[in-house]
Amino acid sequence: DGDTLAVFVQGAPIRVRIADVDAPERGQPFSRKAREALSSLCRRTEATVEPVATDRWRRTVGRVTCDGVDAGSHLVRLGLAWTYTKYAPEDSDFHQLERDARDAGVGLWSEPAPTPPWDWRSAQRLARQWIRPDPSRGLSPGIDTPISETRRCTDAEGMLGAGGNCVPWFDVELDLM
């Protein structure tokens, strides 16, 4: 996607996640443009990766430079990625680059209320979760059933394993404001 790329080292691909930025996920506005911008900058060029961590998907997380241009800064400057505030140091240049992009209304900042990818992923996970009503309260899940009054089915209780009595909380796409 717009913040992950394959770097070939001696012919073998290594997945690299650009540190301290988060680009829109597939299905979000500007996702395609972020991927295109990263591809345009880095595809078939000499890249330098300064590893900083390994994420839970075993990708290298690092600072990526393609043809002398910092890929993360490039994406944020164009308004095609957020500063990933959870990880970016407070003194990171990304914060100012994001403010400048916001002020200029470029890229995703041209939208009235862009949804950060971490919020979008969280909403997608919530929409995919399955819950079971709490029988002691006589509730059936629906639009008026607070999530705090329901119990999520675990993987071990999945739809088939639970005899089909797990039901979806909502079967709609979420529109975050």
Coordinates of C-alpha atoms in Angstrom, one line a residue:
D1 CA 0.0 0.0 0.0
G2 CA 1.1 3.6 0.3
D3 CA 3.4 3.1 3.2
T4 CA 4.8 -0.3 2.5
L5 CA 7.1 -1.5 -0.3
A6 CA 9.3 -4.4 -1.3
V7 CA 13.0 -3.7 -1.3
F8 CA 15.1 -6.2 -3.2
V9 CA 18.4 -7.2 -1.5
Q10 CA 20.5 -9.5 -3.6
G11 CA 17.4 -10.4 -5.6
A12 CA 15.3 -11.3 -2.5
P13 CA 12.3 -9.1 -1.6
I14 CA 12.1 -7.6 1.9
R15 CA 8.8 -6.0 3.0
V16 CA 9.5 -2.6 4.5
R17 CA 7.0 -0.4 6.3
I18 CA 7.9 3.3 6.2
A19 CA 8.5 4.5 9.8
D20 CA 6.4 7.2 11.5
V21 CA 3.8 7.7 8.7
D22 CA 0.5 6.0 8.0
A23 CA -1.0 6.2 4.5
P24 CA -4.7 5.6 3.7
E25 CA -5.8 2.0 3.6
R26 CA -7.3 0.3 0.5
G27 CA -10.9 1.5 0.3
Q28 CA -10.1 4.9 1.8
P29 CA -9.9 8.1 -0.2
F30 CA -6.4 8.8 -1.5
S31 CA -5.2 5.2 -1.0
R32 CA -4.5 4.7 -4.7
K33 CA -2.8 8.1 -5.0
A34 CA -0.5 7.3 -2.0
R35 CA 0.5 4.0 -3.6
E36 CA 1.1 5.7 -7.0
A37 CA 3.2 8.4 -5.3
L38 CA 5.3 5.9 -3.5
S39 CA 5.7 3.8 -6.6
S40 CA 6.6 6.9 -8.7
L41 CA 9.3 7.8 -6.2
C42 CA 10.8 4.4 -5.4
R43 CA 10.0 2.0 -8.2
R44 CA 13.1 0.5 -9.8
T45 CA 15.4 3.1 -8.0
E46 CA 18.2 2.8 -5.6
A47 CA 16.8 2.8 -2.1
T48 CA 18.4 3.1 1.3
V49 CA 16.6 1.7 4.3
E50 CA 17.5 2.5 7.9
P51 CA 15.8 -0.1 10.0
V52 CA 14.2 1.0 13.3
A53 CA 12.0 -2.0 14.2
T54 CA 10.2 -5.1 13.1
D55 CA 6.4 -5.0 13.3
R56 CA 4.0 -7.8 14.3
W57 CA 3.8 -8.9 10.6
R58 CA 7.6 -9.3 10.5
R59 CA 8.0 -6.4 8.2
T60 CA 11.1 -4.2 8.6
V61 CA 10.0 -0.8 9.8
G62 CA 12.4 1.8 8.6
R63 CA 13.3 5.2 7.2
V64 CA 13.3 4.8 3.4
T65 CA 15.2 7.1 1.0
C66 CA 14.7 6.7 -2.7
D67 CA 17.1 8.6 -5.1
G68 CA 18.0 10.8 -2.1
V69 CA 14.4 11.7 -1.2
D70 CA 12.9 10.6 2.2
A71 CA 9.8 8.6 1.2
G72 CA 7.8 9.3 4.4
S73 CA 8.4 13.1 4.1
H74 CA 7.4 12.9 0.5
L75 CA 4.1 11.3 1.2
V76 CA 3.3 13.6 4.2
R77 CA 4.3 16.7 2.2
L78 CA 1.9 15.7 -0.6
G79 CA -0.9 15.1 1.8
L80 CA -1.0 11.4 1.1
A81 CA -0.1 10.2 4.6
W82 CA -0.5 11.1 8.2
T83 CA 2.2 11.5 10.7
Y84 CA 1.8 8.3 12.8
T85 CA 1.6 10.1 16.1
K86 CA 1.6 6.8 18.0
Y87 CA 5.2 6.2 16.9
A88 CA 6.7 9.5 15.5
P89 CA 8.9 11.3 18.0
E90 CA 7.6 14.7 19.1
D91 CA 10.5 16.5 17.5
S92 CA 10.0 14.7 14.1
D93 CA 9.8 16.9 11.0
F94 CA 6.7 15.0 10.0
H95 CA 4.5 17.0 12.3
Q96 CA 5.4 20.3 10.6
L97 CA 5.1 18.7 7.2
E98 CA 1.6 17.5 8.0
R99 CA 0.6 21.0 9.4
D100 CA 1.8 22.5 6.1
A101 CA -0.1 20.0 4.0
R102 CA -3.2 20.6 6.1
D103 CA -2.9 24.4 5.8
A104 CA -2.5 24.1 2.0
G105 CA -5.4 21.7 1.7
V106 CA -3.5 19.3 -0.4
G107 CA -4.2 15.6 -0.9
L108 CA -6.3 14.0 1.7
W109 CA -6.5 17.4 3.5
S110 CA -8.8 18.6 0.6
E111 CA -11.5 16.4 2.2
P112 CA -13.7 18.0 4.8
A113 CA -12.9 15.4 7.5
P114 CA -10.4 12.8 6.5
T115 CA -10.4 9.6 8.6
P116 CA -6.9 8.6 9.9
P117 CA -6.1 5.0 8.8
W118 CA -5.8 3.8 12.5
D119 CA -9.4 4.9 13.1
W120 CA -10.5 3.4 9.8
R121 CA -8.9 0.1 10.7
S122 CA -10.4 0.1 14.1
A123 CA -13.9 0.7 12.6
Q124 CA -13.4 -2.0 10.1
R125 CA -12.4 -4.5 12.9
L126 CA -15.5 -3.4 14.9
A127 CA -17.8 -3.9 11.8
R128 CA -16.4 -7.5 11.4
Q129 CA -16.7 -8.6 15.0
W130 CA -19.4 -11.0 15.9
I131 CA -21.4 -10.7 19.2
R132 CA -23.9 -12.7 21.2
P133 CA -26.7 -11.1 23.2
D134 CA -26.5 -11.5 27.0
P135 CA -29.4 -13.9 27.6
S136 CA -29.6 -12.9 31.3
R137 CA -30.7 -9.4 30.1
G138 CA -33.1 -10.6 27.5
L139 CA -31.4 -8.5 24.8
S140 CA -31.3 -9.2 21.1
P141 CA -28.7 -7.4 19.2
G142 CA -29.8 -4.5 17.2
I143 CA -29.4 -0.8 16.7
D144 CA -30.6 -0.1 20.3
T145 CA -28.4 -2.7 22.0
P146 CA -25.4 -1.1 23.6
I147 CA -22.2 -3.0 22.8
S148 CA -21.4 -3.0 26.6
E149 CA -24.4 -5.2 27.1
T150 CA -23.4 -7.9 24.7
R151 CA -20.6 -10.5 24.6
R152 CA -18.3 -11.0 21.6
C153 CA -18.0 -14.5 20.3
T154 CA -14.4 -15.7 20.4
D155 CA -12.7 -17.4 17.4
A156 CA -13.3 -20.8 19.1
E157 CA -17.0 -20.0 19.3
G158 CA -17.2 -18.9 15.6
M159 CA -20.5 -19.0 13.7
L160 CA -20.4 -22.7 13.0
G161 CA -18.8 -23.8 16.2
A162 CA -21.5 -22.0 18.2
G163 CA -24.4 -23.7 16.4
G164 CA -25.0 -20.5 14.5
N165 CA -26.1 -18.4 17.5
C166 CA -23.5 -15.7 17.0
V167 CA -24.9 -12.8 15.1
P168 CA -23.4 -9.7 13.5
W169 CA -23.6 -6.4 15.5
F170 CA -24.3 -4.3 12.4
D171 CA -24.2 -5.4 8.8
V172 CA -23.5 -1.9 7.4
E173 CA -20.5 0.1 6.4
L174 CA -19.5 2.6 9.0
D175 CA -19.4 6.3 8.1
L176 CA -17.1 8.0 10.7
M177 CA -17.4 11.7 11.3

